[in-house]
Amino acid sequence: MCARYALFGPFPLGNLVPGFVEHVINPLAGFAQYNIAPSQVNPVVVAGQGGPGLESMRWGLLPHWARDPKIAYSTINARAETLVEKPAFRDAWRRGQRCLVPVTGWYEWVDLGGKRKQPYFLRAADGANPMMFAGLWSRWTDAEGRGVATYTVVTTEAMGEVRRVHDRQPQALPAEAWDTWLRAPVAEAVALLQPVVTALRIAPVGAAVGNPRNQGPGLVEPLEDAG
């Protein structure tokens, strides 16, 4: 499960597929959020006529038929194994409403027993920033007739070192798969949903990240380096 993540620069521009630097990475330059929580509005990459581009969307997918927006708290993640059938996600999947969620890293909590939990920050071992998570998006209309764009992060079974902190992981896509995820036919996109091992740096961080109101680079600082 991915219920909290961070996105902050600087964003290295190497090893990116053509078009993404101009249309996506450069506009992210001023964005810095160290504690992104469900229901917040964040940049998401969508396919556009002029190439991939950024759009602001609210985290927690609301299908067009949803009556209660509170269900968004249960749709921040979409399991790759069931998104084709699950009512909340299947329309977005069938319509090809796929997106990429740019992240610098994400948080997971490990139960230490009692009421104690230790947060960890996970980011690419090679310094890749941003990573791109597979996602789905949808547009929902509220009671006042206003359109709201929403998204979810696709997850798979945890692989490799991620298993130390959780049994699920966001599906991080390599740069060569970004355009395929955004634009390719469903048959090609579904092939990208197999669990993969991603080389990560996983480090314990302070408890302050538990409060979504807290922000700042100190939240991602490894405990052994703190102070």
mmCIF file of C-alpha atoms in Angstrom:
data_model
loop_
_atom_site.group_PDB
_atom_site.id
_atom_site.type_symbol
_atom_site.label_atom_id
_atom_site.label_comp_id
_atom_site.label_asym_id
_atom_site.label_seq_id
_atom_site.Cartn_x
_atom_site.Cartn_y
_atom_site.Cartn_z
ATOM 1 C CA MET A 1 0.000 0.000 0.000
ATOM 2 C CA CYS A 2 1.134 3.526 -0.716
ATOM 3 C CA ALA A 3 -0.657 6.047 1.493
ATOM 4 C CA ARG A 4 1.941 8.808 1.727
ATOM 5 C CA TYR A 5 4.659 9.981 -0.643
ATOM 6 C CA ALA A 6 6.967 12.883 -1.442
ATOM 7 C CA LEU A 7 7.899 14.813 -4.569
ATOM 8 C CA PHE A 8 10.684 17.364 -4.534
ATOM 9 C CA GLY A 9 13.602 18.483 -6.710
ATOM 10 C CA PRO A 10 16.104 19.020 -8.087
ATOM 11 C CA PHE A 11 15.072 16.699 -10.877
ATOM 12 C CA PRO A 12 18.004 15.224 -12.855
ATOM 13 C CA LEU A 13 17.188 15.279 -16.555
ATOM 14 C CA GLY A 14 19.330 12.353 -17.705
ATOM 15 C CA ASN A 15 18.012 9.060 -19.073
ATOM 16 C CA LEU A 16 14.536 10.400 -19.817
ATOM 17 C CA VAL A 17 12.604 9.477 -22.931
ATOM 18 C CA PRO A 18 12.269 12.243 -25.567
ATOM 19 C CA GLY A 19 9.490 14.702 -24.798
ATOM 20 C CA PHE A 20 9.249 14.143 -21.074
ATOM 21 C CA VAL A 21 11.884 16.732 -20.195
ATOM 22 C CA GLU A 22 10.080 19.520 -22.067
ATOM 23 C CA HIS A 23 6.510 18.610 -21.243
ATOM 24 C CA VAL A 24 6.803 17.136 -17.755
ATOM 25 C CA ILE A 25 10.050 17.500 -15.855
ATOM 26 C CA ASN A 26 10.672 21.216 -16.401
ATOM 27 C CA PRO A 27 7.243 22.332 -15.088
ATOM 28 C CA LEU A 28 7.882 20.304 -11.924
ATOM 29 C CA ALA A 29 10.934 22.391 -11.062
ATOM 30 C CA GLY A 30 9.195 24.494 -8.417
ATOM 31 C CA PHE A 31 7.156 21.706 -6.836
ATOM 32 C CA ALA A 32 8.218 20.504 -3.373
ATOM 33 C CA GLN A 33 5.985 18.433 -1.109
ATOM 34 C CA TYR A 34 7.546 16.135 1.470
ATOM 35 C CA ASN A 35 4.350 14.666 2.895
ATOM 36 C CA ILE A 36 1.659 14.070 0.263
ATOM 37 C CA ALA A 37 -1.484 12.523 1.734
ATOM 38 C CA PRO A 38 -4.789 11.237 0.317
ATOM 39 C CA SER A 39 -7.285 13.912 -0.843
ATOM 40 C CA GLN A 40 -4.496 16.383 -1.657
ATOM 41 C CA VAL A 41 -4.144 17.802 -5.174
ATOM 42 C CA ASN A 42 -0.906 16.847 -6.912
ATOM 43 C CA PRO A 43 0.734 16.803 -10.370
ATOM 44 C CA VAL A 44 -0.037 13.747 -12.495
ATOM 45 C CA VAL A 45 1.239 12.954 -16.003
ATOM 46 C CA VAL A 46 -1.376 12.291 -18.684
ATOM 47 C CA ALA A 47 -1.170 11.691 -22.419
ATOM 48 C CA GLY A 48 -1.875 14.834 -24.401
ATOM 49 C CA GLN A 49 -2.229 15.707 -28.062
ATOM 50 C CA GLY A 50 1.042 17.616 -27.948
ATOM 51 C CA GLY A 51 2.836 15.007 -25.878
ATOM 52 C CA PRO A 52 2.753 14.035 -22.218
ATOM 53 C CA GLY A 53 1.796 16.814 -19.842
ATOM 54 C CA LEU A 54 1.022 17.589 -16.232
ATOM 55 C CA GLU A 55 -2.454 17.934 -14.794
ATOM 56 C CA SER A 56 -3.453 18.633 -11.192
ATOM 57 C CA MET A 57 -5.583 15.860 -9.708
ATOM 58 C CA ARG A 58 -6.869 14.857 -6.285
ATOM 59 C CA TRP A 59 -5.478 11.658 -4.798
ATOM 60 C CA GLY A 60 -8.211 9.055 -4.353
ATOM 61 C CA LEU A 61 -10.031 7.965 -7.501
ATOM 62 C CA LEU A 62 -13.731 8.771 -7.732
ATOM 63 C CA PRO A 63 -15.525 6.838 -10.496
ATOM 64 C CA HIS A 64 -18.095 8.870 -12.404
ATOM 65 C CA TRP A 65 -20.977 7.033 -10.700
ATOM 66 C CA ALA A 66 -19.826 7.669 -7.114
ATOM 67 C CA ARG A 67 -22.393 9.391 -4.901
ATOM 68 C CA ASP A 68 -20.243 9.810 -1.802
ATOM 69 C CA PRO A 69 -16.806 11.406 -2.280
ATOM 70 C CA LYS A 70 -15.644 9.760 0.938
ATOM 71 C CA ILE A 71 -15.040 6.519 -0.959
ATOM 72 C CA ALA A 72 -11.903 8.195 -2.317
ATOM 73 C CA TYR A 73 -10.111 7.262 0.908
ATOM 74 C CA SER A 74 -10.497 3.598 -0.069
ATOM 75 C CA THR A 75 -9.367 4.134 -3.673
ATOM 76 C CA ILE A 76 -5.955 5.751 -3.227
ATOM 77 C CA ASN A 77 -4.469 2.441 -4.419
ATOM 78 C CA ALA A 78 -5.650 0.006 -7.101
ATOM 79 C CA ARG A 79 -4.454 -3.588 -6.900
ATOM 80 C CA ALA A 80 -3.065 -4.627 -10.292
ATOM 81 C CA GLU A 81 -4.544 -8.086 -9.858
ATOM 82 C CA THR A 82 -8.150 -6.833 -9.629
ATOM 83 C CA LEU A 83 -8.365 -3.423 -11.281
ATOM 84 C CA VAL A 84 -9.860 -4.921 -14.457
ATOM 85 C CA GLU A 85 -12.866 -6.235 -12.508
ATOM 86 C CA LYS A 86 -13.226 -3.916 -9.504
ATOM 87 C CA PRO A 87 -16.139 -1.493 -10.081
ATOM 88 C CA ALA A 88 -14.213 1.519 -8.796
ATOM 89 C CA PHE A 89 -11.454 1.113 -11.383
ATOM 90 C CA ARG A 90 -12.694 -0.932 -14.333
ATOM 91 C CA ASP A 91 -14.256 1.971 -16.257
ATOM 92 C CA ALA A 92 -11.044 3.999 -16.086
ATOM 93 C CA TRP A 93 -9.089 0.933 -17.179
ATOM 94 C CA ARG A 94 -11.370 0.140 -20.113
ATOM 95 C CA ARG A 95 -11.311 3.749 -21.276
ATOM 96 C CA GLY A 96 -7.528 3.857 -21.233
ATOM 97 C CA GLN A 97 -7.458 6.555 -18.547
ATOM 98 C CA ARG A 98 -3.951 5.707 -17.431
ATOM 99 C CA CYS A 99 -1.545 8.174 -15.883
ATOM 100 C CA LEU A 100 1.894 8.404 -14.337
ATOM 101 C CA VAL A 101 2.348 9.652 -10.788
ATOM 102 C CA PRO A 102 5.730 11.379 -10.309
ATOM 103 C CA VAL A 103 7.323 10.742 -6.916
ATOM 104 C CA THR A 104 10.704 11.167 -5.289
ATOM 105 C CA GLY A 105 9.907 8.409 -2.818
ATOM 106 C CA TRP A 106 7.203 7.015 -0.578
ATOM 107 C CA TYR A 107 6.639 6.107 3.062
ATOM 108 C CA GLU A 108 5.697 2.845 4.724
ATOM 109 C CA TRP A 109 5.137 2.084 8.401
ATOM 110 C CA VAL A 110 6.357 -1.066 10.169
ATOM 111 C CA ASP A 111 4.447 -2.247 13.239
ATOM 112 C CA LEU A 112 6.813 -2.545 16.207
ATOM 113 C CA GLY A 113 4.179 -3.868 18.576
ATOM 114 C CA GLY A 114 1.793 -2.095 20.883
ATOM 115 C CA LYS A 115 1.058 1.333 19.448
ATOM 116 C CA ARG A 116 4.542 1.841 18.060
ATOM 117 C CA LYS A 117 5.177 2.116 14.335
ATOM 118 C CA GLN A 118 8.391 3.015 12.562
ATOM 119 C CA PRO A 119 8.102 4.997 9.303
ATOM 120 C CA TYR A 120 10.499 4.295 6.440
ATOM 121 C CA PHE A 121 11.229 6.348 3.339
ATOM 122 C CA LEU A 122 11.819 4.420 0.112
ATOM 123 C CA ARG A 123 13.463 5.981 -2.933
ATOM 124 C CA ALA A 124 15.377 4.836 -6.012
ATOM 125 C CA ALA A 125 18.845 3.553 -5.176
ATOM 126 C CA ASP A 126 20.283 5.135 -8.327
ATOM 127 C CA GLY A 127 18.928 8.567 -7.444
ATOM 128 C CA ALA A 128 16.316 8.572 -10.217
ATOM 129 C CA ASN A 129 14.032 11.528 -9.546
ATOM 130 C CA PRO A 130 11.228 11.558 -10.232
ATOM 131 C CA MET A 131 10.240 7.918 -10.271
ATOM 132 C CA MET A 132 6.978 7.291 -12.116
ATOM 133 C CA PHE A 133 4.250 5.133 -10.597
ATOM 134 C CA ALA A 134 1.557 3.579 -12.777
ATOM 135 C CA GLY A 135 -1.823 5.148 -12.094
ATOM 136 C CA LEU A 136 -5.404 5.508 -13.295
ATOM 137 C CA TRP A 137 -7.459 8.688 -13.394
ATOM 138 C CA SER A 138 -11.125 9.638 -13.600
ATOM 139 C CA ARG A 139 -13.306 12.738 -13.716
ATOM 140 C CA TRP A 140 -16.130 13.036 -11.222
ATOM 141 C CA THR A 141 -18.866 15.671 -10.975
ATOM 142 C CA ASP A 142 -19.847 16.956 -7.536
ATOM 143 C CA ALA A 143 -23.312 18.042 -6.368
ATOM 144 C CA GLU A 144 -22.726 21.586 -7.665
ATOM 145 C CA GLY A 145 -21.824 20.311 -11.120
ATOM 146 C CA ARG A 146 -18.111 20.960 -10.771
ATOM 147 C CA GLY A 147 -15.723 18.502 -12.402
ATOM 148 C CA VAL A 148 -13.035 16.975 -10.208
ATOM 149 C CA ALA A 149 -10.076 15.057 -11.643
ATOM 150 C CA THR A 150 -8.913 12.227 -9.378
ATOM 151 C CA TYR A 151 -6.296 9.471 -9.500
ATOM 152 C CA THR A 152 -5.105 6.258 -7.902
ATOM 153 C CA VAL A 153 -1.702 4.544 -7.628
ATOM 154 C CA VAL A 154 -1.476 0.984 -8.980
ATOM 155 C CA THR A 155 0.150 -1.531 -6.618
ATOM 156 C CA THR A 156 1.506 -5.055 -7.011
ATOM 157 C CA GLU A 157 2.876 -7.744 -4.739
ATOM 158 C CA ALA A 158 6.005 -6.475 -2.974
ATOM 159 C CA MET A 159 9.307 -7.739 -4.312
ATOM 160 C CA GLY A 160 12.873 -7.719 -3.061
ATOM 161 C CA GLU A 161 13.741 -5.457 -0.153
ATOM 162 C CA VAL A 162 10.285 -3.859 -0.068
ATOM 163 C CA ARG A 163 9.025 -6.994 1.662
ATOM 164 C CA ARG A 164 10.876 -5.858 4.780
ATOM 165 C CA VAL A 165 8.404 -3.038 5.243
ATOM 166 C CA HIS A 166 5.205 -4.040 3.387
ATOM 167 C CA ASP A 167 3.592 -6.807 1.337
ATOM 168 C CA ARG A 168 2.525 -4.404 -1.437
ATOM 169 C CA GLN A 169 4.449 -1.911 -3.555
ATOM 170 C CA PRO A 170 3.575 0.872 -5.999
ATOM 171 C CA GLN A 171 4.259 -0.189 -9.575
ATOM 172 C CA ALA A 172 7.272 1.914 -10.572
ATOM 173 C CA LEU A 173 7.763 1.982 -14.337
ATOM 174 C CA PRO A 174 11.127 2.360 -16.106
ATOM 175 C CA ALA A 175 11.496 5.347 -18.436
ATOM 176 C CA GLU A 176 11.195 3.195 -21.546
ATOM 177 C CA ALA A 177 7.713 2.089 -20.408
ATOM 178 C CA TRP A 178 6.246 5.516 -19.649
ATOM 179 C CA ASP A 179 4.861 6.222 -23.096
ATOM 180 C CA THR A 180 3.559 2.661 -23.426
ATOM 181 C CA TRP A 181 1.628 3.011 -20.176
ATOM 182 C CA LEU A 182 0.105 6.310 -21.253
ATOM 183 C CA ARG A 183 -0.755 5.558 -24.880
ATOM 184 C CA ALA A 184 -0.529 1.882 -25.816
ATOM 185 C CA PRO A 185 -3.501 -0.475 -26.275
ATOM 186 C CA VAL A 186 -4.728 -2.263 -23.158
ATOM 187 C CA ALA A 187 -3.054 -5.526 -24.173
ATOM 188 C CA GLU A 188 0.350 -3.842 -24.067
ATOM 189 C CA ALA A 189 -0.330 -1.843 -20.920
ATOM 190 C CA VAL A 190 -1.445 -4.863 -18.911
ATOM 191 C CA ALA A 191 1.944 -6.481 -19.513
ATOM 192 C CA LEU A 192 3.494 -3.698 -17.423
ATOM 193 C CA LEU A 193 1.583 -4.765 -14.312
ATOM 194 C CA GLN A 194 3.798 -7.712 -13.413
ATOM 195 C CA PRO A 195 5.631 -7.301 -10.079
ATOM 196 C CA VAL A 196 9.232 -6.193 -10.534
ATOM 197 C CA VAL A 197 12.230 -5.768 -8.275
ATOM 198 C CA THR A 198 13.288 -2.119 -8.049
ATOM 199 C CA ALA A 199 16.608 -1.212 -6.453
ATOM 200 C CA LEU A 200 15.740 1.067 -3.547
ATOM 201 C CA ARG A 201 17.239 2.877 -0.611
ATOM 202 C CA ILE A 202 15.072 2.126 2.414
ATOM 203 C CA ALA A 203 15.780 4.122 5.557
ATOM 204 C CA PRO A 204 13.952 4.779 8.835
ATOM 205 C CA VAL A 205 12.779 8.361 9.296
ATOM 206 C CA GLY A 206 11.270 10.358 12.127
ATOM 207 C CA ALA A 207 7.714 10.037 13.396
ATOM 208 C CA ALA A 208 6.810 13.588 12.321
ATOM 209 C CA VAL A 209 5.747 12.318 8.897
ATOM 210 C CA GLY A 210 2.744 10.701 10.575
ATOM 211 C CA ASN A 211 1.054 14.113 10.691
ATOM 212 C CA PRO A 212 0.170 15.180 7.117
ATOM 213 C CA ARG A 213 0.372 18.833 8.165
ATOM 214 C CA ASN A 214 4.112 18.479 8.666
ATOM 215 C CA GLN A 215 6.351 19.412 5.739
ATOM 216 C CA GLY A 216 10.031 19.985 5.051
ATOM 217 C CA PRO A 217 13.177 18.105 4.031
ATOM 218 C CA GLY A 218 13.734 16.851 7.565
ATOM 219 C CA LEU A 219 10.905 14.353 7.062
ATOM 220 C CA VAL A 220 12.944 12.298 4.581
ATOM 221 C CA GLU A 221 16.232 12.531 6.487
ATOM 222 C CA PRO A 222 17.371 9.067 7.636
ATOM 223 C CA LEU A 223 17.377 8.715 11.401
ATOM 224 C CA GLU A 224 21.020 7.695 11.471
ATOM 225 C CA ASP A 225 21.892 10.988 9.760
ATOM 226 C CA ALA A 226 19.510 13.158 11.752
ATOM 227 C CA GLY A 227 20.994 15.813 13.940
#
